[in-house]
Amino acid sequence: MALIELQDVSKLYGFGDATTLALDEVTITIEKGEFVAVMGPSGCGKSTLLNMIGLLDRPSHGQYHLEGKPVARLTPNVAAKIRRDKIGFIFQSYNLLPRLTALENVALPLGYKGVPLSKRLKTASQMLERVGVQNREYYLPGQLSGGQAQCVTIARALVNNPRLIIADEPTGNLDSSSSRLVMELLSDIHKMGNTVIFVTHNPELTRFATRVIYMHDGSIIHDERTVVGQVASTARKVLYTVPATSEEDDLAGVSVLMKALPDKPPSPPKKTVRKSTSRRRQVARRGRRTRT
Amino acid sequence: MIFSQGHLKAGLNSVRSAKLRSFWTMLGVIIGVAAVITVIGIGDGVKKQIAGQIHSLGNNFITIRPQSLQTGSITANQAGLLSGLSLSGPLTVNDISTVTTTRGVSQSAPLTLTSGTVRSGQVVYRDGDVIGTTPDLPSLINQSLATGTFLNSQNYGDHVAVLGQNAAISLFSNPQPLGHSFTFHGQTFVVIGIFNQFNTTPLSGQVDFNNAIFIPNNVAESLTNNTAPTYEMFARAATVSQTKAVASRIKKRLDAEHGGQSGLAVLVGNQNLAVNDSILSLLTKLVAGVAAISLLVGGIGIMNVMLVSVAERTHEIGIRKAVGATDMQILSQFMIEATVLSLSGGVIGVILAYIIDLVLHATTDLQPNISWQVVAEITLITLFIGIVFGSVPALKAARRNPIDALRTE
């Protein structure tokens, strides 16, 4: 049984003419123990996909099975409990509560689980030790460096022993040495049997992943299994070829990555819009027919 | 269960981290609570003072006054003199003698309102009333004279008068006008005594004894052909133990004379308070009600600040929800925060009320009396206010969609 099964999941924002399609009928299966890197240009739906998988957001259409259970239409409270017990979040901007110390931040998910105070502080302390920032327990997030703050976030994500770790550009705000530290931590988590999904713009970091997914305009355009320790083949092309970007390409949102993709050409955005609108028209027509 | 989840701490933390704002938020509740407690305390204190004075009159003190309060069937005469309290009918001359002659009554004094113009030279006295009474009055109400003598058995029936202090000053511009005279109903009255200042006159009804002119009751009756209304009568039983028996004997005899229905009340001890008490309670309730409105406004202030706080901390709500806080847990966090605000406002208000109480005790004659029941009630009310006005912002916070909340900075 796959850990994550998305089937035709779409996410629409806005109404009427202002509707934007953030995810367009995405179908993907992620097995337990995978270490997935999600890549793609800004606004391609990476974060939306991660939020969907992390039950922070609900799909507009489609099915989502987490550990075989349908979770696409959960009530907010049930979703909150699943997030608490099964999913750990790591954000680009850390999202630590500024008024709580590092220790209290890490203990927060345990608090919502109902663990007694002394026990949750002890567990949080152990977790901080594991990520190597035990000497910063009583610092406020504002007093920590970016790398340390991200380590605290990782500790918070791990504290409830989740099966799934979701990291939205965990290294986005970090320098290269902190990035490596954070990626090594994620790697360790993965080695202990957890499933990790992370978003990155840095092709070099696909080295840590077992699978790389490329997205564009709300669709998955390329899905590649890689060997740990090697940069993904497509990503390597980006990395080692001098990108010849033109201004027109930049304006059109065509990234270097897109050009480096091998066989499948990206589906043009127009087509996806047509797809959904034509479906809607069909439904409308059908409706009319039944009425007459 | 709520407390084990650290919501109390979260609530306290956010109150502590914005001390100044929290204080301004609480100020409404603080003022409201302090005002309500102080007003009720003053009302209670005054009640106690009056009760104390009546107690000082002695346990054998009896008052006789018309019982029912009616608005109809009053003469113009009475209406003018007894505005506000309309009586079923005053005591008659017969009633007075009945009371006086009842077995066990050692002293008695009627208070008879005598209408007419008091004149001294060019001065016409309008500030007070002329009251017909008997020589027993000063000893009955424990009132001493500043100078001169009161009515006594020798001069009872003569045209003599004893004045309250204010009356003496406004009539003769002289605090001790012994031997001066004034005219009343065409008769000349000689001033033979001046009362000391009456501190409070709990049983004087609508009449201020400091402004009053006291003349012998038989003179008052004869000048008005027995039409002057006796609105109240004081009496004292010979022995304390007999007081109740004497009172009921008086009541029985009065009823018998009026054919079973005298409409007169014979009151002993604290029963005397009844009328004063109800008016005072009403006033206290009224002012406390106004003060309670400020408590309500304080509650609305808390709601306002909480709404701002929820808007400001949308990102925090997003984070908390992302790591697994349920709607209920977010709700209780903000509810506790609002309750902590209003409750600490209540506690500070109570402390403030006690300080005001001390200041009033030290600087004025008022002796406010703060009872723990009132304090407990007010504390419960502030708790209630916190819950009621905290629920709207807390619900708003709890219903935030986690992903939208996270996106807000």
XYZ file of C-alpha atoms in Angstrom:
701
model
C 0.000 0.000 0.000
C 1.412 3.291 -1.058
C 1.829 5.999 1.551
C 0.457 8.740 -0.674
C -1.880 8.284 -3.594
C -3.125 11.344 -5.452
C -5.594 10.781 -8.233
C -6.650 13.561 -10.584
C -6.177 16.127 -7.878
C -6.944 19.691 -8.976
C -6.877 22.917 -7.057
C -8.649 26.015 -8.271
C -8.295 29.449 -6.750
C -10.752 32.282 -7.197
C -14.070 32.369 -8.997
C -15.340 33.099 -12.472
C -12.930 34.831 -14.842
C -10.310 35.161 -12.117
C -10.026 31.410 -11.660
C -6.474 30.109 -11.598
C -5.580 26.486 -11.797
C -2.846 25.747 -9.275
C -2.948 21.985 -9.699
C -4.271 20.377 -12.836
C -5.364 16.757 -12.403
C -2.192 15.587 -10.741
C -1.855 11.855 -10.282
C 1.080 10.560 -8.283
C 1.932 7.707 -5.960
C 4.635 7.984 -3.331
C 5.758 4.870 -1.506
C 6.830 4.688 2.072
C 10.529 5.481 2.503
C 10.964 7.615 -0.585
C 12.952 10.845 -0.522
C 11.279 13.013 -3.116
C 12.592 16.294 -4.495
C 10.045 18.513 -6.210
C 11.424 21.032 -8.680
C 9.970 23.567 -11.031
C 9.679 27.296 -11.658
C 7.943 29.607 -9.191
C 4.187 29.391 -9.313
C 4.141 25.946 -10.901
C 2.138 24.466 -8.032
C 4.907 22.832 -5.983
C 3.820 24.418 -2.736
C 0.156 23.755 -3.464
C 0.986 20.097 -4.051
C 2.899 19.915 -0.768
C 0.131 21.676 1.149
C -2.337 19.232 -0.345
C -0.217 16.233 0.648
C 0.292 17.775 4.101
C -3.479 18.224 4.574
C -3.102 21.957 5.034
C -5.222 22.462 1.947
C -8.116 20.535 0.429
C -8.231 19.603 -3.226
C -10.987 21.137 -5.349
C -11.345 17.898 -7.264
C -9.830 14.456 -7.133
C -8.989 11.781 -4.633
C -6.225 11.607 -2.049
C -5.439 8.473 -0.059
C -2.991 8.683 2.811
C -1.980 5.218 3.998
C -4.924 3.879 2.046
C -7.518 6.086 3.750
C -9.371 8.751 1.795
C -8.407 12.141 3.240
C -9.486 14.596 0.522
C -12.672 15.632 2.316
C -11.762 15.553 5.980
C -13.192 17.938 8.550
C -10.671 20.536 9.778
C -10.335 18.845 13.162
C -9.622 15.376 11.813
C -7.103 16.884 9.375
C -5.447 18.733 12.281
C -5.059 15.493 14.213
C -3.529 13.697 11.224
C -1.126 16.620 10.714
C -0.207 16.417 14.365
C 0.427 12.672 14.480
C 1.619 11.730 11.019
C 3.062 14.750 9.264
C 5.957 17.067 10.114
C 6.328 20.429 8.385
C 9.519 22.319 7.617
C 9.067 25.753 6.071
C 11.388 28.018 4.148
C 10.768 30.857 6.612
C 10.971 28.486 9.640
C 7.560 29.587 10.993
C 8.638 29.386 14.604
C 6.501 31.256 17.151
C 8.589 34.350 17.934
C 7.551 34.631 21.570
C 8.330 31.042 22.518
C 11.822 29.693 23.169
C 13.332 27.063 20.895
C 12.395 24.404 23.435
C 8.785 25.568 23.721
C 8.496 25.742 19.940
C 9.621 22.143 19.611
C 7.266 21.077 22.419
C 4.255 22.733 20.752
C 2.972 19.730 18.746
C 3.305 17.539 21.852
C 1.181 20.054 23.755
C -1.602 19.727 21.219
C -1.374 15.971 21.609
C -1.955 16.312 25.359
C 1.444 15.152 26.613
C 2.138 16.382 30.169
C 4.391 19.426 30.464
C 7.466 17.846 32.026
C 7.482 14.983 29.559
C 7.056 17.184 26.545
C 9.902 19.485 27.553
C 12.113 16.446 28.036
C 11.192 15.023 24.643
C 11.697 18.421 23.010
C 15.105 18.715 24.632
C 16.126 15.292 23.309
C 14.936 16.289 19.867
C 16.981 19.496 19.917
C 19.991 17.453 20.910
C 19.397 15.171 17.969
C 19.479 18.053 15.521
C 22.525 19.510 17.227
C 21.202 22.720 18.770
C 20.738 21.593 22.384
C 22.760 24.582 23.582
C 20.157 26.950 22.129
C 17.158 25.601 24.083
C 16.249 28.864 25.776
C 16.942 31.160 22.829
C 14.075 32.916 21.137
C 13.814 32.290 17.380
C 14.963 35.865 16.712
C 18.248 35.125 18.464
C 19.050 32.098 16.313
C 20.942 32.002 13.022
C 19.073 30.768 9.964
C 20.651 27.341 10.125
C 19.914 26.958 13.827
C 16.323 28.123 13.332
C 15.838 25.579 10.572
C 17.271 22.863 12.845
C 14.724 23.860 15.509
C 11.990 23.626 12.875
C 13.206 20.163 11.943
C 13.177 19.169 15.607
C 9.608 20.445 15.850
C 8.644 18.474 12.744
C 10.171 15.293 14.194
C 8.945 15.552 17.742
C 5.731 13.562 17.212
C 7.545 10.816 15.240
C 5.683 11.484 12.010
C 5.760 9.093 9.078
C 5.913 11.885 6.553
C 8.136 14.975 6.525
C 7.168 17.796 4.213
C 9.761 20.500 3.606
C 8.894 23.500 1.476
C 12.247 24.901 0.309
C 13.972 24.084 3.590
C 17.254 25.537 2.346
C 15.770 28.547 0.573
C 16.982 31.058 3.159
C 20.229 29.355 4.097
C 23.862 29.609 3.000
C 25.511 26.582 1.462
C 27.022 25.134 4.649
C 23.742 25.440 6.595
C 21.972 23.994 3.572
C 24.197 20.973 3.648
C 23.607 20.564 7.377
C 19.847 20.691 6.920
C 19.929 18.293 3.961
C 22.083 15.865 5.903
C 19.558 15.978 8.737
C 16.740 15.264 6.281
C 18.857 12.496 4.849
C 19.252 10.969 8.316
C 15.521 11.159 8.845
C 15.038 9.397 5.538
C 17.516 6.697 6.454
C 15.507 5.927 9.580
C 12.652 4.920 7.297
C 10.658 8.120 7.057
C 9.226 9.485 3.885
C 10.511 12.952 3.012
C 9.170 15.265 0.355
C 10.979 18.541 -0.243
C 10.874 21.406 -2.675
C 14.088 22.902 -3.961
C 15.371 25.210 -6.645
C 18.919 23.964 -6.285
C 19.623 21.051 -8.690
C 22.662 20.124 -6.604
C 20.384 19.049 -3.755
C 18.725 16.334 -5.847
C 21.858 14.414 -4.897
C 20.126 13.503 -1.632
C 16.851 12.407 -3.203
C 15.689 9.016 -4.463
C 13.179 10.546 -6.813
C 12.868 13.880 -8.556
C 9.590 15.347 -9.772
C 9.450 18.314 -12.144
C 6.352 20.458 -12.275
C 5.101 23.114 -14.620
C 1.808 25.003 -14.618
C 0.187 22.710 -12.123
C 1.148 19.463 -13.815
C 3.899 16.945 -13.228
C 5.898 16.960 -16.438
C 8.747 14.673 -15.511
C 9.236 12.013 -12.855
C 12.631 10.446 -12.398
C 14.110 7.935 -9.980
C 17.663 8.667 -9.035
C 20.426 7.084 -7.072
C 21.245 8.683 -3.790
C 24.481 10.607 -4.053
C 24.004 11.497 -7.700
C 22.470 14.598 -9.135
C 19.405 13.732 -11.201
C 20.163 13.411 -14.885
C 17.903 16.194 -16.016
C 19.033 18.383 -13.214
C 22.621 17.653 -14.129
C 22.012 19.069 -17.564
C 20.854 22.276 -15.992
C 23.770 22.292 -13.656
C 26.537 21.635 -16.128
C 25.324 23.328 -19.274
C 25.731 27.051 -19.447
C 22.150 28.170 -19.621
C 21.419 30.283 -22.661
C 18.328 32.011 -21.458
C 16.770 34.699 -23.525
C 14.732 37.557 -22.151
C 11.664 36.264 -23.971
C 11.955 32.909 -22.242
C 12.259 34.570 -18.879
C 9.132 36.608 -19.506
C 7.258 33.532 -20.618
C 8.309 31.719 -17.424
C 10.295 29.043 -19.267
C 13.052 28.010 -16.909
C 16.436 26.524 -17.685
C 15.136 23.358 -16.196
C 12.334 23.136 -18.744
C 14.762 23.393 -21.602
C 16.919 20.713 -20.094
C 14.033 18.252 -19.990
C 14.580 15.372 -22.383
C 11.692 13.990 -24.346
C 8.292 15.118 -23.067
C 7.627 18.689 -24.059
C 5.756 20.646 -21.384
C 2.094 20.938 -22.004
C 1.358 24.546 -22.901
C -0.732 26.355 -20.291
C -3.477 27.152 -22.835
C -4.204 23.516 -23.335
C -4.769 22.791 -19.652
C -7.224 25.633 -19.384
C -9.065 24.370 -22.424
C -9.159 20.946 -20.871
C -10.984 22.020 -17.782
C -13.270 24.509 -19.480
C -14.301 21.961 -22.120
C -15.125 19.551 -19.363
C -17.242 22.122 -17.683
C -19.022 22.841 -20.921
C -19.762 19.153 -21.349
C -21.218 18.972 -17.900
C -23.359 22.014 -18.623
C -24.538 20.533 -21.898
C -25.390 17.293 -20.192
C -27.340 19.180 -17.581
C -29.327 20.988 -20.242
C -30.079 17.785 -22.039
C -31.501 16.143 -18.958
C -33.716 19.127 -18.393
C -35.276 19.138 -21.891
C -7.605 19.018 30.304
C -7.386 22.525 28.904
C -4.688 23.463 31.363
C -2.475 20.500 30.620
C -2.191 21.663 27.041
C -0.461 24.851 27.957
C -3.231 27.138 26.695
C -3.319 28.903 30.010
C 0.361 29.590 29.691
C -0.065 30.705 26.076
C -2.853 33.045 27.149
C -0.890 34.435 30.068
C 2.169 34.821 27.869
C 0.458 36.957 25.309
C -1.099 39.096 28.037
C 2.309 39.524 29.624
C 4.110 40.255 26.380
C 1.849 43.215 25.646
C 1.614 44.624 29.154
C 0.717 48.174 28.301
C -1.908 47.226 25.777
C -3.334 44.650 28.140
C -3.602 47.314 30.805
C -5.493 49.724 28.558
C -7.732 46.873 27.526
C -8.460 45.992 31.112
C -9.010 49.607 32.138
C -12.686 49.545 31.155
C -13.306 46.477 33.279
C -11.153 47.866 36.108
C -13.174 51.091 36.270
C -16.455 49.238 35.935
C -15.664 46.776 38.702
C -14.289 49.451 41.027
C -17.348 51.651 40.407
C -19.877 48.897 41.010
C -18.194 47.681 44.181
C -17.742 51.215 45.539
C -21.336 52.233 44.869
C -22.742 49.086 46.420
C -20.291 49.511 49.291
C -21.399 53.089 49.941
C -25.067 52.110 49.793
C -24.448 49.258 52.186
C -22.395 51.508 54.455
C -25.141 54.103 54.669
C -27.659 51.381 55.447
C -25.400 50.122 58.205
C -24.968 53.657 59.566
C -28.698 54.195 59.733
C -29.189 50.816 61.311
C -26.514 51.745 63.823
C -28.289 54.970 64.677
C -31.574 53.203 65.134
C -29.784 50.711 67.271
C -28.408 53.612 69.296
C -31.961 54.772 69.870
C -32.415 51.605 71.859
C -34.098 48.273 71.373
C -37.197 49.567 73.096
C -37.773 52.246 70.467
C -41.115 52.156 68.687
C -42.350 54.187 65.731
C -45.935 54.576 64.663
C -46.612 55.776 61.138
C -49.264 55.400 58.457
C -48.680 52.129 56.789
C -49.708 52.071 53.203
C -48.151 54.219 50.561
C -50.900 55.518 48.341
C -50.997 58.148 45.703
C -54.721 58.809 45.938
C -56.830 60.341 48.701
C -54.467 62.956 49.996
C -55.393 66.485 50.764
C -53.609 69.411 49.212
C -52.216 70.180 52.593
C -50.525 66.825 52.909
C -49.443 66.751 49.318
C -47.489 69.924 49.817
C -45.877 68.853 53.008
C -45.298 65.217 52.346
C -44.284 65.143 48.742
C -43.127 61.771 47.630
C -44.485 59.651 50.396
C -48.237 59.808 50.312
C -49.853 58.369 53.349
C -53.142 56.663 53.831
C -53.946 59.100 56.589
C -52.054 60.712 59.422
C -52.448 59.951 63.102
C -55.293 61.755 64.792
C -55.259 63.513 68.137
C -57.030 60.491 69.554
C -54.376 58.188 68.192
C -51.695 60.236 69.910
C -53.391 60.015 73.266
C -54.042 56.312 72.710
C -50.347 55.696 72.206
C -49.390 57.880 75.129
C -51.757 56.137 77.498
C -50.978 52.587 76.430
C -49.638 50.540 79.290
C -45.856 50.104 79.096
C -45.153 53.257 77.102
C -42.711 55.388 79.065
C -42.147 58.181 76.584
C -43.817 59.336 73.419
C -43.557 62.197 71.000
C -45.686 62.917 67.913
C -44.365 64.763 64.910
C -47.160 67.007 63.688
C -46.646 69.031 60.557
C -48.184 72.447 61.125
C -48.765 74.593 58.072
C -48.609 78.353 58.201
C -46.204 81.220 57.696
C -43.385 81.892 60.103
C -42.407 85.541 60.201
C -39.792 87.412 62.151
C -39.894 91.103 61.375
C -39.442 91.233 57.583
C -38.057 87.726 57.339
C -40.416 85.019 56.134
C -39.141 81.522 56.862
C -39.676 79.073 54.023
C -36.857 76.567 54.406
C -38.395 74.231 56.936
C -41.470 73.014 58.693
C -43.107 73.729 61.998
C -43.494 70.534 63.969
C -45.690 70.026 66.957
C -44.253 67.617 69.498
C -43.978 66.837 73.201
C -41.181 67.328 75.804
C -40.109 63.656 75.373
C -38.594 64.171 71.911
C -34.925 64.981 72.756
C -34.499 62.014 75.079
C -36.331 59.721 72.641
C -33.939 60.447 69.778
C -30.869 61.082 71.944
C -30.507 64.658 70.777
C -28.998 67.336 72.966
C -29.580 71.075 72.904
C -26.845 73.564 72.073
C -28.383 76.154 74.321
C -31.553 76.881 76.272
C -34.134 74.286 77.266
C -36.552 72.079 75.381
C -40.297 72.075 75.961
C -41.118 70.832 79.434
C -44.159 70.247 81.534
C -44.121 73.865 82.766
C -44.106 75.590 79.408
C -46.027 72.884 77.479
C -49.013 74.745 76.083
C -47.243 78.086 76.010
C -46.234 79.787 72.790
C -42.610 78.712 72.947
C -40.388 77.170 70.290
C -37.148 75.241 69.964
C -35.251 75.651 66.687
C -32.971 73.475 64.625
C -29.616 75.165 63.979
C -30.231 76.039 60.347
C -33.628 77.457 61.165
C -32.120 79.671 63.874
C -29.541 81.073 61.491
C -31.852 81.722 58.571
C -34.635 83.195 60.715
C -32.565 85.383 63.025
C -29.096 85.380 61.391
C -27.920 84.314 64.816
C -26.913 80.819 65.928
C -28.223 81.430 69.477
C -31.347 83.594 69.227
C -32.636 82.823 72.737
C -35.472 85.111 73.717
C -36.073 86.224 70.132
C -39.576 85.836 68.808
C -41.447 85.137 65.596
C -45.079 85.093 64.608
C -46.998 82.045 63.469
C -50.749 81.948 62.842
C -50.879 85.486 64.274
C -49.369 84.351 67.572
C -45.992 85.334 68.937
C -43.627 82.483 69.790
C -40.535 82.912 71.953
C -37.414 80.892 71.224
C -36.367 78.990 74.325
C -33.798 76.575 72.953
C -31.630 75.603 70.005
C -30.816 72.019 69.072
C -27.308 70.824 68.355
C -26.744 69.863 64.739
C -28.629 66.656 63.925
C -26.106 64.358 62.267
C -28.623 62.218 60.525
C -32.262 61.891 61.261
C -33.093 58.428 60.082
C -36.683 58.485 61.224
C -37.614 62.059 60.506
C -39.114 61.098 57.175
C -39.087 63.947 54.696
C -38.475 66.609 57.301
C -35.002 67.892 58.020
C -34.854 68.491 61.766
C -32.038 71.003 61.315
C -34.456 73.259 59.448
C -37.417 72.547 61.699
C -39.128 74.649 64.355
C -40.539 72.615 67.242
C -43.576 73.903 69.146
C -45.789 72.172 71.718
C -48.125 69.721 70.037
C -51.237 70.961 71.844
C -50.491 74.478 70.598
C -50.076 73.157 67.062
C -53.393 71.321 67.256
C -55.293 74.254 68.663
C -53.884 76.690 66.095
C -55.031 74.430 63.259
C -58.235 73.203 64.853
C -56.865 69.658 65.022
C -56.262 69.508 61.283
C -52.449 69.406 61.376
C -51.365 65.922 60.269
C -49.228 63.894 62.641
C -47.116 61.927 60.176
C -45.151 59.944 62.692
C -44.951 59.183 66.364
C -42.040 57.981 68.455
C -42.498 56.006 71.632
C -40.358 54.084 74.043
C -41.343 51.014 75.982
C -40.560 51.042 79.670
C -38.561 47.836 79.456
C -36.643 46.341 76.561
C -38.103 42.887 77.037
C -41.626 44.279 76.855
C -41.052 46.246 73.624
C -42.741 43.806 71.245
C -45.647 43.303 73.565
C -46.083 47.032 74.003
C -45.921 47.554 70.229
C -48.605 44.973 69.585
C -50.728 46.430 72.377
C -50.466 49.857 70.740
C -51.350 48.350 67.364
C -54.364 46.550 68.822
C -55.688 49.612 70.561
C -55.227 51.822 67.486
C -56.980 49.271 65.298
C -59.776 48.995 67.799
C -60.309 52.734 67.733
C -60.407 52.793 63.949
C -62.859 49.918 63.814
C -60.224 47.253 63.224
C -58.438 48.997 60.355
C -56.251 51.870 61.469
C -53.859 51.714 58.523
C -51.130 52.536 60.978
C -47.892 50.602 61.293
C -46.230 50.079 64.644
C -42.592 49.307 64.066
C -39.887 48.053 66.398
C -36.097 48.098 65.943
C -34.949 47.291 62.430
C -38.489 47.395 61.076
C -38.081 51.137 61.329
C -35.634 50.905 58.487
C -38.127 49.520 56.045
C -38.978 52.711 54.190
C -35.526 54.261 54.160
C -34.053 50.932 53.257
C -36.132 50.312 50.168
C -35.492 53.789 48.780
C -31.784 53.473 49.440
C -31.663 50.022 47.877
C -33.405 51.358 44.813
C -30.928 54.211 44.503
C -27.981 51.900 45.036
C -29.277 49.543 42.397
C -29.778 52.418 39.978
C -26.263 53.792 40.348
C -24.774 50.298 40.364
C -26.697 49.643 37.154
C -25.114 52.678 35.529
C -21.708 51.501 36.747
C -22.456 48.043 35.357
C -22.874 49.587 31.922
C -19.239 50.672 32.110
C -18.409 47.063 32.903
C -20.239 46.058 29.739
C -18.343 48.680 27.747
C -15.150 47.263 29.235
C -16.167 43.859 27.927
C -16.725 45.292 24.471
C -13.265 46.871 24.702
C -11.784 43.466 25.400
C -13.614 42.008 22.437
C -12.241 44.783 20.231
C -8.662 44.271 21.305
C -9.013 40.517 20.969
C -10.302 40.929 17.427
C -7.259 43.062 16.602
C -5.054 40.522 18.318
C -6.535 37.680 16.281
C -5.975 39.631 13.073
C -2.397 40.406 14.076
C -1.622 36.839 14.995
C -3.162 35.142 11.999
C 0.270 33.800 11.062
C 0.702 32.356 14.540
C -2.697 30.672 14.232
C -1.543 29.229 10.908
C 1.627 27.810 12.473
C -0.267 26.341 15.404
C -2.773 24.716 13.080
C -0.014 23.387 10.821
C 1.619 21.572 13.725
C -1.692 20.030 14.686
C -3.797 22.394 16.788
C -7.493 21.626 16.407
C -10.096 24.378 16.124
C -11.101 23.670 19.701
C -7.536 24.146 20.955
C -7.142 27.483 19.155
C -10.560 28.509 20.459
C -9.645 27.748 24.046
C -6.320 29.567 23.733
C -8.031 32.805 22.738
C -10.917 32.276 25.145
C -8.456 31.889 27.981
C -6.609 34.983 26.848
C -9.815 37.053 26.908
C -10.840 35.567 30.240
C -7.412 36.248 31.730
C -7.715 39.856 30.546
C -11.176 40.437 31.993
C -10.521 38.479 35.166
C -7.283 40.300 35.940
C -9.139 43.525 35.168
C -11.721 42.376 37.706
C -9.092 41.589 40.336
C -7.342 44.937 39.832
C -10.772 46.598 39.991
C -11.494 44.905 43.316
C -8.142 46.072 44.680
C -8.878 49.586 43.423
C -12.298 49.456 45.104
C -10.643 48.560 48.410
C -8.232 51.482 48.013
C -11.125 53.852 47.263
C -12.877 52.411 50.307
C -9.881 53.247 52.503
C -9.669 56.763 51.082
C -13.388 57.357 51.656
C -13.111 56.085 55.220
C -10.191 58.406 55.872
C -11.477 61.559 54.235
C -15.282 61.531 54.447
C -18.120 60.619 56.797
C -19.086 57.806 54.472
C -18.320 54.367 55.722
C -18.510 52.108 52.685
C -18.901 48.476 53.513
C -17.564 46.023 50.924
C -18.969 42.566 51.442
C -17.208 39.494 50.118
C -20.434 38.357 48.474
C -20.420 41.420 46.229
C -16.744 40.887 45.435
C -17.385 37.249 44.583
C -20.373 38.147 42.422
C -18.452 40.819 40.526
C -15.558 38.448 39.970
C -17.943 35.891 38.533
C -19.475 38.565 36.330
C -16.075 39.580 34.945
C -15.348 35.924 34.254
C -18.648 35.736 32.425
C -17.857 38.914 30.480
C -14.516 37.442 29.432
C -16.200 34.286 28.188
C -18.994 36.085 26.365
C -16.916 38.790 24.715
C -13.936 36.506 24.163
C -15.982 33.962 22.253
C -16.488 36.087 19.130
C -12.763 36.742 18.463
C -11.852 33.210 19.566
C -14.346 31.678 17.151
C -12.953 33.893 14.425
C -9.448 32.646 15.210
C -10.479 28.997 15.379
C -12.202 29.084 12.014
C -9.171 30.362 10.139
C -8.160 28.137 7.280
C -4.603 26.971 8.093
C -3.149 27.601 4.649
C -4.583 31.128 4.378
C -3.446 31.883 7.902
C 0.078 30.666 7.139
C 0.297 32.868 4.062
C -0.601 35.981 6.068
C 2.433 37.739 7.425
